[in-house]
Coordinates of C-alpha atoms in Angstrom, one line a residue:
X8 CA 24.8 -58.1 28.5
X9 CA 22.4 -57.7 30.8
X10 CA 21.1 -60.8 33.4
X11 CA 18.3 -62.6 33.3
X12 CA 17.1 -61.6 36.2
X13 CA 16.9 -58.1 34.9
X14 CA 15.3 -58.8 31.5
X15 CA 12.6 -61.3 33.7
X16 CA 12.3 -58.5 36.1
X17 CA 11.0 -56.4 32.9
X18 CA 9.2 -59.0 31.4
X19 CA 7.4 -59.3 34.5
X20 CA 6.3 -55.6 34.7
X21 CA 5.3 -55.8 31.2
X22 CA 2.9 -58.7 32.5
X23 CA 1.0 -56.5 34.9
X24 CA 1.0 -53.6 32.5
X25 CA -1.2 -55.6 30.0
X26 CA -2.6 -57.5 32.5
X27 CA -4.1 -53.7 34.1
X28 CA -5.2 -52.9 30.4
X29 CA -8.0 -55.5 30.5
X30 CA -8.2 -57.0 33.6
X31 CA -7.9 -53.9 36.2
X32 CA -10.0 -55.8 38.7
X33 CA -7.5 -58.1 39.5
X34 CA -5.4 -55.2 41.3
X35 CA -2.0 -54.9 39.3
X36 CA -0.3 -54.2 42.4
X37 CA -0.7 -57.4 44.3
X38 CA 0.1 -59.2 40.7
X39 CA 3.1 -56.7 40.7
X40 CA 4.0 -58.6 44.6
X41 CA 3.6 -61.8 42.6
X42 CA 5.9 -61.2 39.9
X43 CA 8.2 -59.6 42.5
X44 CA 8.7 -62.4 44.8
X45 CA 9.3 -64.8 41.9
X46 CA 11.6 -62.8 39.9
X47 CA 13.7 -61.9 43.2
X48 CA 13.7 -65.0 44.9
X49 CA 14.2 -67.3 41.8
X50 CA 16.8 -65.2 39.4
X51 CA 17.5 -62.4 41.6
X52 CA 19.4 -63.6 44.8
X53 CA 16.8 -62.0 47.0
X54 CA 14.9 -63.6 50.0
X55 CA 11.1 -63.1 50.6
X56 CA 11.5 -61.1 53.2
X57 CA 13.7 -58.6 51.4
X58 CA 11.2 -58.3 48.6
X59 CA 8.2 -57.7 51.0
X60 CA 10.7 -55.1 52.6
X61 CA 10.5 -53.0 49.3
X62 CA 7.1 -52.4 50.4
X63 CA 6.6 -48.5 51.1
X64 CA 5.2 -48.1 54.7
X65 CA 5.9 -44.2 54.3
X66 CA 4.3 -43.8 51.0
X67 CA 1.2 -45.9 52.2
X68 CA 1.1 -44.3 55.7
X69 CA 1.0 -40.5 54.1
X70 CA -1.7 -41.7 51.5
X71 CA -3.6 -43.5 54.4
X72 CA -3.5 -40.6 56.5
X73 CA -4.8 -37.6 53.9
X74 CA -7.3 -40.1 51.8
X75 CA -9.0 -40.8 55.6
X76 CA -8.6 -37.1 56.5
X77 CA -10.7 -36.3 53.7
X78 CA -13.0 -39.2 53.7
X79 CA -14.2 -37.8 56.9
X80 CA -14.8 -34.1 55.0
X81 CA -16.8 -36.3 52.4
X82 CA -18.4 -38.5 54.6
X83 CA -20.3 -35.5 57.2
X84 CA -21.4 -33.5 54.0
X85 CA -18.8 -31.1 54.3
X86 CA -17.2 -31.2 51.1
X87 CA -20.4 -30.9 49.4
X88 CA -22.0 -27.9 51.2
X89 CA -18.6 -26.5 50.4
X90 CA -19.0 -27.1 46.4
X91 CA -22.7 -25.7 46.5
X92 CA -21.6 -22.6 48.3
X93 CA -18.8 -21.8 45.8
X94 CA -21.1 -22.7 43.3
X95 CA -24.1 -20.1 44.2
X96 CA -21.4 -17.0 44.1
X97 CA -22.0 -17.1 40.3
X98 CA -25.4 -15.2 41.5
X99 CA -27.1 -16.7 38.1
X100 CA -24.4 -15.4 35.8
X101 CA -24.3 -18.1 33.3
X102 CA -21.0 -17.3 31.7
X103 CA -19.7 -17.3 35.2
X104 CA -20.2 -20.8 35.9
X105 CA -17.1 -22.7 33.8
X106 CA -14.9 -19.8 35.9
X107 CA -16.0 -20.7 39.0
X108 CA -16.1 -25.0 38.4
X109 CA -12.8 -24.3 37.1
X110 CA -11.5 -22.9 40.5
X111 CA -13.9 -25.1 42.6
X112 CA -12.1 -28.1 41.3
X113 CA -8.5 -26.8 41.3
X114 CA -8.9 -25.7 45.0
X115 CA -10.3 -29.0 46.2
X116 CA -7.5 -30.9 44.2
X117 CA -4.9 -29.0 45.6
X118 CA -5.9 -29.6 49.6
X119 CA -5.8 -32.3 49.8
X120 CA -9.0 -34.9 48.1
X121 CA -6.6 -35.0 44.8
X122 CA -7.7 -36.0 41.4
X123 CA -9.8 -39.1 41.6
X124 CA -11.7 -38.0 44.7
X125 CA -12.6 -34.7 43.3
X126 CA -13.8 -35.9 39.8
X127 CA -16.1 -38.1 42.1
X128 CA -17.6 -35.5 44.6
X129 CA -17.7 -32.6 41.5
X130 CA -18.5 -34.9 38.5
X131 CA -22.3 -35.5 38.9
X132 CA -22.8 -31.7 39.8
X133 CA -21.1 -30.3 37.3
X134 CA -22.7 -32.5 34.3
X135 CA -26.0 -32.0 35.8
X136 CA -25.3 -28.2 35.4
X137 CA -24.1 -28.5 32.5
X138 CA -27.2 -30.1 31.0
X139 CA -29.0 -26.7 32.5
X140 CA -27.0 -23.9 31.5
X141 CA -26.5 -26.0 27.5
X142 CA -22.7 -26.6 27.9
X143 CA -21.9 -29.5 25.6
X144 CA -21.0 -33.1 28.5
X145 CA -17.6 -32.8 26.5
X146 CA -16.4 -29.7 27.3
X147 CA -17.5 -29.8 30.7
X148 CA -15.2 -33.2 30.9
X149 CA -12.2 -31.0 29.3
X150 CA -12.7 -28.7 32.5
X151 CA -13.3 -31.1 35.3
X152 CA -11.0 -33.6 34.3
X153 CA -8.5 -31.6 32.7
X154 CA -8.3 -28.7 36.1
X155 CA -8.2 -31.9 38.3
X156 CA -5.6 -33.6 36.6
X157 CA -3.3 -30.5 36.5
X158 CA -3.8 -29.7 40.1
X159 CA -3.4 -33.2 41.0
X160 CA 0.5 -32.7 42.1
X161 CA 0.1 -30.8 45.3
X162 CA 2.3 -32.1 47.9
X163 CA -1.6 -32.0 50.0
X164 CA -3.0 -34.5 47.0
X165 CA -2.4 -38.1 46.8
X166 CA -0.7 -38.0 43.3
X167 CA 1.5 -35.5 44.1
X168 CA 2.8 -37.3 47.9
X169 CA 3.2 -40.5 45.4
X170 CA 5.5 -37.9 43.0
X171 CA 6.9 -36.9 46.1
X172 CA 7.6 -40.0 47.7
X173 CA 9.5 -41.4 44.7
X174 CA 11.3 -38.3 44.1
X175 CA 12.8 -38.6 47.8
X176 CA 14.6 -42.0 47.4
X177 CA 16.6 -40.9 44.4
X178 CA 17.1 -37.2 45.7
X179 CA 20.5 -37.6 46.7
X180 CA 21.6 -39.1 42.9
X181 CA 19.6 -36.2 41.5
X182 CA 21.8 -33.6 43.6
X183 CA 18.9 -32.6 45.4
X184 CA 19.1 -31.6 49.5
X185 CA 16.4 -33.3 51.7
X186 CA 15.5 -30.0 52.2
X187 CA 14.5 -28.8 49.1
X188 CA 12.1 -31.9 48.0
X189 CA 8.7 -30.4 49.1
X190 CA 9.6 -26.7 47.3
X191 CA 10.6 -28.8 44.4
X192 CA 7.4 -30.7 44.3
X193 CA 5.9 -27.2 44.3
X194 CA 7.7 -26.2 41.1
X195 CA 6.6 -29.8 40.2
X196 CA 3.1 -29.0 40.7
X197 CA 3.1 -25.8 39.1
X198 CA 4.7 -26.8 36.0
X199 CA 2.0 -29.3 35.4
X200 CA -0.7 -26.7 36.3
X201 CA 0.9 -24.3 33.5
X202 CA 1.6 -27.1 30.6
X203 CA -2.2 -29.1 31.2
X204 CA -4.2 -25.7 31.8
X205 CA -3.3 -24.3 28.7
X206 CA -3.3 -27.5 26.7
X207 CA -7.1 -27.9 28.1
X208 CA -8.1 -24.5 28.2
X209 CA -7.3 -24.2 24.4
X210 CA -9.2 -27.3 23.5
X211 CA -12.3 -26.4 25.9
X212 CA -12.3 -22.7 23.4
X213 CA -11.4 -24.2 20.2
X214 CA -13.8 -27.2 20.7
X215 CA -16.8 -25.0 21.3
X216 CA -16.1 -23.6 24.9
X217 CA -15.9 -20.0 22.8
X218 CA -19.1 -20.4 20.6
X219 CA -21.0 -21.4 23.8
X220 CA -19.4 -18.0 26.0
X221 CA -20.2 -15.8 23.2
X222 CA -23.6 -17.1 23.6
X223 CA -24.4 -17.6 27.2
X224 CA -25.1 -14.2 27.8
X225 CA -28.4 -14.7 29.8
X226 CA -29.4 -15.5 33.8
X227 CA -30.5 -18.7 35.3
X228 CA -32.2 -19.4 38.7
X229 CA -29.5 -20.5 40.6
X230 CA -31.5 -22.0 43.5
X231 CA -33.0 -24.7 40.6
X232 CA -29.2 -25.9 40.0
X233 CA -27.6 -25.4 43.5
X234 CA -30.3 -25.0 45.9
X235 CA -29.2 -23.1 49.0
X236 CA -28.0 -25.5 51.5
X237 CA -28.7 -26.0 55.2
X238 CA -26.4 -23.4 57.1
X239 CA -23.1 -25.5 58.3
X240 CA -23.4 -27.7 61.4
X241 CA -21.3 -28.2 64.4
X242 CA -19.1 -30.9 62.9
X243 CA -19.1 -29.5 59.7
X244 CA -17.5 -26.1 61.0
X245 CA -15.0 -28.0 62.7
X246 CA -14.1 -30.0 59.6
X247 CA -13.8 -26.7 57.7
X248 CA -11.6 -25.3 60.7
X249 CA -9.3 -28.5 60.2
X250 CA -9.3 -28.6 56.5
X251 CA -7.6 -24.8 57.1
X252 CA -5.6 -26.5 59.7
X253 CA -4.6 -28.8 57.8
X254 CA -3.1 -26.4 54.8
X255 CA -1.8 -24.2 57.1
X256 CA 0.2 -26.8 59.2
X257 CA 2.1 -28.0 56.3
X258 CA 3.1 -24.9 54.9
X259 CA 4.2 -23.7 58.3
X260 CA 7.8 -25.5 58.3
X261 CA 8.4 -23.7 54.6
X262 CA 7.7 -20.3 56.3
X263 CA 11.6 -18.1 56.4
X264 CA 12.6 -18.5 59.3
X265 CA 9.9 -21.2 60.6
X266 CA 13.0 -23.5 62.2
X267 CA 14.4 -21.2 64.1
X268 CA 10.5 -20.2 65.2
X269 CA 9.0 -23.4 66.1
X270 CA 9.9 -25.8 68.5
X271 CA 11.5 -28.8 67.0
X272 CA 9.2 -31.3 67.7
X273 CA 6.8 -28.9 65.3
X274 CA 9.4 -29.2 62.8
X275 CA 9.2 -33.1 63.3
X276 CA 5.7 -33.1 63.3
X277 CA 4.2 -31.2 60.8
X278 CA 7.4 -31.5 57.9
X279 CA 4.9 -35.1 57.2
X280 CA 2.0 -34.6 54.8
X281 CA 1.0 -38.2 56.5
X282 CA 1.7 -37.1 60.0
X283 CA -0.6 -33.9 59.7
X284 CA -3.1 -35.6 58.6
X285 CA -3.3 -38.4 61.0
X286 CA -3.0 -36.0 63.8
X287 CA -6.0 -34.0 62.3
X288 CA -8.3 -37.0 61.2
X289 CA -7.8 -38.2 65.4
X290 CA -9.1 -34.5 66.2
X291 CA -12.3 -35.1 64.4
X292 CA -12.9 -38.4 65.6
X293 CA -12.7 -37.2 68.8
X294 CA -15.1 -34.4 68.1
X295 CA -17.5 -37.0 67.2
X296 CA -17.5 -35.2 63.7
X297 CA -17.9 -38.4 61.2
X298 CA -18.7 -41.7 60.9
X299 CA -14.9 -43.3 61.4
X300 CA -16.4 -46.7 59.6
X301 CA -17.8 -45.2 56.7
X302 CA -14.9 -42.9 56.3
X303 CA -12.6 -45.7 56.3
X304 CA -15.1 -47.0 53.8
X305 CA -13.9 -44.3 51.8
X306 CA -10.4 -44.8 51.7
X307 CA -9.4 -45.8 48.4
X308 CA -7.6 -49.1 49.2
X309 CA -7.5 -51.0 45.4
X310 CA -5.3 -47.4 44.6
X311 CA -3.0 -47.9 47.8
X312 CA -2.2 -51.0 47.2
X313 CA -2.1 -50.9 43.5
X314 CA 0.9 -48.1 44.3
X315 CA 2.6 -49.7 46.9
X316 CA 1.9 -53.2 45.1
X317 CA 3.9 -51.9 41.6
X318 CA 7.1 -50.3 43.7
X319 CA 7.9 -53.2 45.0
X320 CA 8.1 -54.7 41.6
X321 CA 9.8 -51.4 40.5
X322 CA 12.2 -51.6 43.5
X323 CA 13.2 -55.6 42.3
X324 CA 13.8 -54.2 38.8
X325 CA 16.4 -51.8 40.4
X326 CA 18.1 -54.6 42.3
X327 CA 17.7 -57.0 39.5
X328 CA 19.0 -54.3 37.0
X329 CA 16.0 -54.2 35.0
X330 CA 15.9 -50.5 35.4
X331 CA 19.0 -50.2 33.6
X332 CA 17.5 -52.3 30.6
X333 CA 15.1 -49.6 29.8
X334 CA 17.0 -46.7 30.6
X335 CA 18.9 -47.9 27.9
X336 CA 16.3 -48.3 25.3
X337 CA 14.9 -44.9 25.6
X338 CA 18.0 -43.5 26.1
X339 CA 19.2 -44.8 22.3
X340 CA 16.6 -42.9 20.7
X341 CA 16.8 -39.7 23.0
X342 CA 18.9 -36.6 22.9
X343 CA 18.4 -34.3 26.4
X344 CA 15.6 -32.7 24.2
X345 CA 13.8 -35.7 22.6
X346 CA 13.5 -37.2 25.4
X347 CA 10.8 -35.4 27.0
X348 CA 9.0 -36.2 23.6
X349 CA 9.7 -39.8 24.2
X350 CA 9.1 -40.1 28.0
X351 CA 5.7 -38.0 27.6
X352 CA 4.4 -40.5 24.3
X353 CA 5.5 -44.2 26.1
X354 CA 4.3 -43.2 29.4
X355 CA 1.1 -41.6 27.6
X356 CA 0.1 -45.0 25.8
X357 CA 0.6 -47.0 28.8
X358 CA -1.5 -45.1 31.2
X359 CA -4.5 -44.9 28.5
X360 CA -4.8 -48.4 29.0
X361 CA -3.5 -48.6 33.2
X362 CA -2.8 -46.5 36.3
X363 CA -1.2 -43.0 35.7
X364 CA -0.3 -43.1 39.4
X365 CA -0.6 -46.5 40.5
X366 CA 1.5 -48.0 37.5
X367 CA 3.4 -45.4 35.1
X368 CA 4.6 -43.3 37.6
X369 CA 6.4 -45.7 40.0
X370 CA 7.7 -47.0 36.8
X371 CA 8.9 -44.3 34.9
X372 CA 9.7 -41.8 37.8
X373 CA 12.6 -44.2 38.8
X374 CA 14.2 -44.1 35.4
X375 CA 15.6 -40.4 35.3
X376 CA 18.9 -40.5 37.2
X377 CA 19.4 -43.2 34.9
X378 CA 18.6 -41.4 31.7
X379 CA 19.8 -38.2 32.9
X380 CA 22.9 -40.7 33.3
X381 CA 22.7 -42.2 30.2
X382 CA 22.8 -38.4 28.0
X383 CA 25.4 -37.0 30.1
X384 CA 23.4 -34.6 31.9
X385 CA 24.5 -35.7 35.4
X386 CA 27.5 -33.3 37.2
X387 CA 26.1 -30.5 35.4
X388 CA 25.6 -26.8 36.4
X389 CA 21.6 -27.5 35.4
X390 CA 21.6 -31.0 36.7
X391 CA 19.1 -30.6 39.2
X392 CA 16.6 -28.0 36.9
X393 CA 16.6 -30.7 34.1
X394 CA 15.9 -33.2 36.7
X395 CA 12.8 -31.2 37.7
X396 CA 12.2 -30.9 33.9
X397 CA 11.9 -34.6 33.7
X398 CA 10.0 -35.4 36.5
X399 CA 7.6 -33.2 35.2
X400 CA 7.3 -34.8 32.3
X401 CA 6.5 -37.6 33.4
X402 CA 3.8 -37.0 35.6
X403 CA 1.8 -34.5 33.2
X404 CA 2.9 -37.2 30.2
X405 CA 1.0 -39.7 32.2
X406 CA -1.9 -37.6 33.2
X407 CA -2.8 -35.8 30.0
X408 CA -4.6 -38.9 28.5
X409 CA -6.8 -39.5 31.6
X410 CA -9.7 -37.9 29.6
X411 CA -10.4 -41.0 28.3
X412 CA -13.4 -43.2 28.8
X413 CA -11.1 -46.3 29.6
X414 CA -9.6 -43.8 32.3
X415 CA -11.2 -43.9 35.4
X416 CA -12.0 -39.8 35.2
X417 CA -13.7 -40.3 31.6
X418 CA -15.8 -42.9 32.6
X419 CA -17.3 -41.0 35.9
X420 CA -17.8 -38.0 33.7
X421 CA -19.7 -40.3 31.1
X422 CA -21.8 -42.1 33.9
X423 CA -22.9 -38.7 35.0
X424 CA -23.6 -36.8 32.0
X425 CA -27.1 -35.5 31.3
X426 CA -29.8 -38.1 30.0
X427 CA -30.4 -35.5 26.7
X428 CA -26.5 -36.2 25.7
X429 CA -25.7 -39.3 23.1
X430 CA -23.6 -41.1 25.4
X431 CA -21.6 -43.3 22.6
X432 CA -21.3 -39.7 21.0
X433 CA -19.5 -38.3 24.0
X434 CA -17.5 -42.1 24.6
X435 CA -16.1 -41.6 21.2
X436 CA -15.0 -37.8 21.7
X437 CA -13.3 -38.7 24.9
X438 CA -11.8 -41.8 23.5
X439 CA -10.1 -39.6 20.4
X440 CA -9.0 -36.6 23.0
X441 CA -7.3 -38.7 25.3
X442 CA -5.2 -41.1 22.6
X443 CA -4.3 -38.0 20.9
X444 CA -3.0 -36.6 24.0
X445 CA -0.4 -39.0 24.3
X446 CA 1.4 -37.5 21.1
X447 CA 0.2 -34.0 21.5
X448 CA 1.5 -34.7 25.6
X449 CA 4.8 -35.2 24.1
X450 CA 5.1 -32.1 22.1
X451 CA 3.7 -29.9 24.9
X452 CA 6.2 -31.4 28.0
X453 CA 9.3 -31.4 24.4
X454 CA 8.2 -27.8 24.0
X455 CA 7.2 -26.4 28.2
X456 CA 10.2 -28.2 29.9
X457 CA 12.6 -28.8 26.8
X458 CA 12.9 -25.6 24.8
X459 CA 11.3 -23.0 27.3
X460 CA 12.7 -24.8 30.3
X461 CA 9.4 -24.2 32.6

């Protein structure tokens, strides 16, 4: 039998999960605080200061550090001179232009902006373009959202620290070496670049992405839709010269050979996506190169605290045992197959109505020791691969049905889409794709990470 503490512990998180569905506003992590001093303190044995302990200083710290890093970018222009530029190569090649969004959006992704932040900066360019060039406000979604969303689990992007972050505390049940996290939330990030490219990809041709290639055979002048912009600034070239910084810094320690190269304080220093990016942001500001106030404007607080906010709960269920309730529920119905089909569908339908990374991950990510546990899988020779497997299901589970208009994603690519385009039309579309990617997200992580093992 299991306590009460552990069933209130779940009760509790299923409070904040509908609670997020309809009332997002109200921040579900700070309601995920509330619940977590309650349950702990009341049924759980804990004291307040323990549960405010559970708070993830790392985790916030790391997101803190790259969201302001990249704030700055935003805030001096750089960013956007950046997309433009990118944008002009197509040289008024029309089919050119869903190739070269494509890349602009999985390159920003990846450095470091993630997901959210590059939907926002790309989202108003690319509609408007795509009003131009006759590209249906749907398909352009598919490709914006859908390239964002895959890239979004780069060890540089805010999603992906959260994955990694989360990953970390249970490496050592997992089997996994401290030193093998960051290459592992590599594989991570690649395996959801792979499973939510081609998902997307094949519904941006079979939806009318084909039809409208076959036909876009013509030129456009590309100074009406990306006007040439002012040559880069002072600031702005040493914002470009950190962003490259930046990358290059955190790869550096993964280099063969890089400990026995660098100095050890390097190895301290730039091993930290956070500590990187601090140490970068405090270079700009001394170069004067952005406004420090508007780019801490920029930081996306509600998110950071929404994450931080709903581990803490997560981290109560642990103590409380409430983890173990619903390791035990999905793992009835699961065989070391089936369960990516199951994992992929439950956390699908909760994040099209809540947080993929501020609520389903931090609740879902700590469940597979447990279920891996629960099947039998743990103290096997593929232990750790099936581990990778799972993580990865979760994640691109979660983030498959962020096309929807109640997603934060949808709804930016809907408030941006051209005036021409029947906006309830293009509501509805979204709101079908990204429900039925909760099912079809469980067949594609059952078939990528199950049967082919990606």
């Amino acid at each position: 039998m299991f306590s009460t503490a552990a069933l209130l512990s779940l009760v509790a998180l299923a409070i904040v999960i509908i609670i997020s569905c309809f009332r997002e506003e109200w921040n579900p992590g700070l309601l995920g605080i509330f619940f977590a001093l309650l349950v702990g303190t009341i049924w759980g044995g804990l004291s307040g200061s323990k549960v405010l302990g559970f708070w993830p200083t790392s985790l916030f710290m790391t997101l803190f550090g790259v969201t302001f890093l990249f704030g700055m970018a935003q805030e001096n222009g750089t960013l956007d001179k950046l997309t433009i530029s990118a944008v002009r190569l197509a040289k008024g090649n029309t089919a050119l232009i869903p190739l070269i969004i494509f890349l602009i959006v999985l390159v920003l992704t990846t450095i470091g902006p993630g997901n959210i932040a590059t939907v926002a900066l790309i989202a108003p360019f690319a509609m408007a373009i795509a009003g131009r060039i006759g590209m249906k406000a749907f398909l352009m979604t598919l490709l914006v959202v859908g390239t964002a969303n895959a890239a979004a689990f780069s060890p540089f992007a805010p999603t992906g620290i959260v994955s990694m972050e989360i990953v970390s505390k249970m490496a050592g049940d997992l089997g996994i070496e401290v030193g093998r996290i960051v290459p592992i939330e590599w594989k991570v990030y690649w395996n959801s670049l792979v499973a939510q490219c081609i998902t997307n990809i094949a519904g941006f041709l079979l939806l009318g992405g084909l039809a409208w290639m076959r036909k876009a055979r013509g030129t456009l002048n590309i100074d009406e839709i990306a006007p040439k912009p002012e040559p880069f600034d002072d600031k702005q070239r040493i914002t470009v010269a950190i962003m490259a910084a930046y990358v290059i810094l955190i790869l550096l320690p993964l280099l063969p050979g890089a400990s026995q190269v660098l100095p050890k304080w390097a190895i301290r220093l730039f091993s930290n996506v956070g500590s990187v990016a601090f140490l970068l942001s405090g270079i700009l500001m001394l170069c004067g190169a952005a406004n420090v106030r508007k780019s801490i404007a920029r930081v996306p607080w509600f998110v950071l605290t929404l994450v931080c906010g709903v581990t803490v709960l997560v981290e109560v269920m642990d103590k409380t045992g409430g983890l173990n309730v619903l390791v035990e529920l999905i793992g009835s119905i699961s065989t070391p197959l089936t369960l990516h089909f199951w994992v992929a569908l439950i956390a699908g339908i909760i994040s099209a109505y809540s947080s993929s990374s501020g609520v389903v991950m931090p609740m879902f990510l700590p469940l597979v020791p447990g279920l891996m546990r629960s099947l039998g899988i743990m103290g096997t020779p593929g232990q750790v691969a099936y581990a990778v497997a799972l993580i990865s299901t979760v994640n691109v589970g979660a983030h498959m049905v962020d096309m929807s208009p109640l997603s934060t994603l949808g709804a930016l690519c809907i408030a941006c889409a051209p005036e021409h385009e029947d906006k309830s039309k293009l509501f509805r579309h979204l709101l079908i794709w990204g429900l039925s990617m909760s099912v079809v997200g469980g067949f594609v992580c059952m078939l990528f990470f199950g049967i082919l093992g990606l």
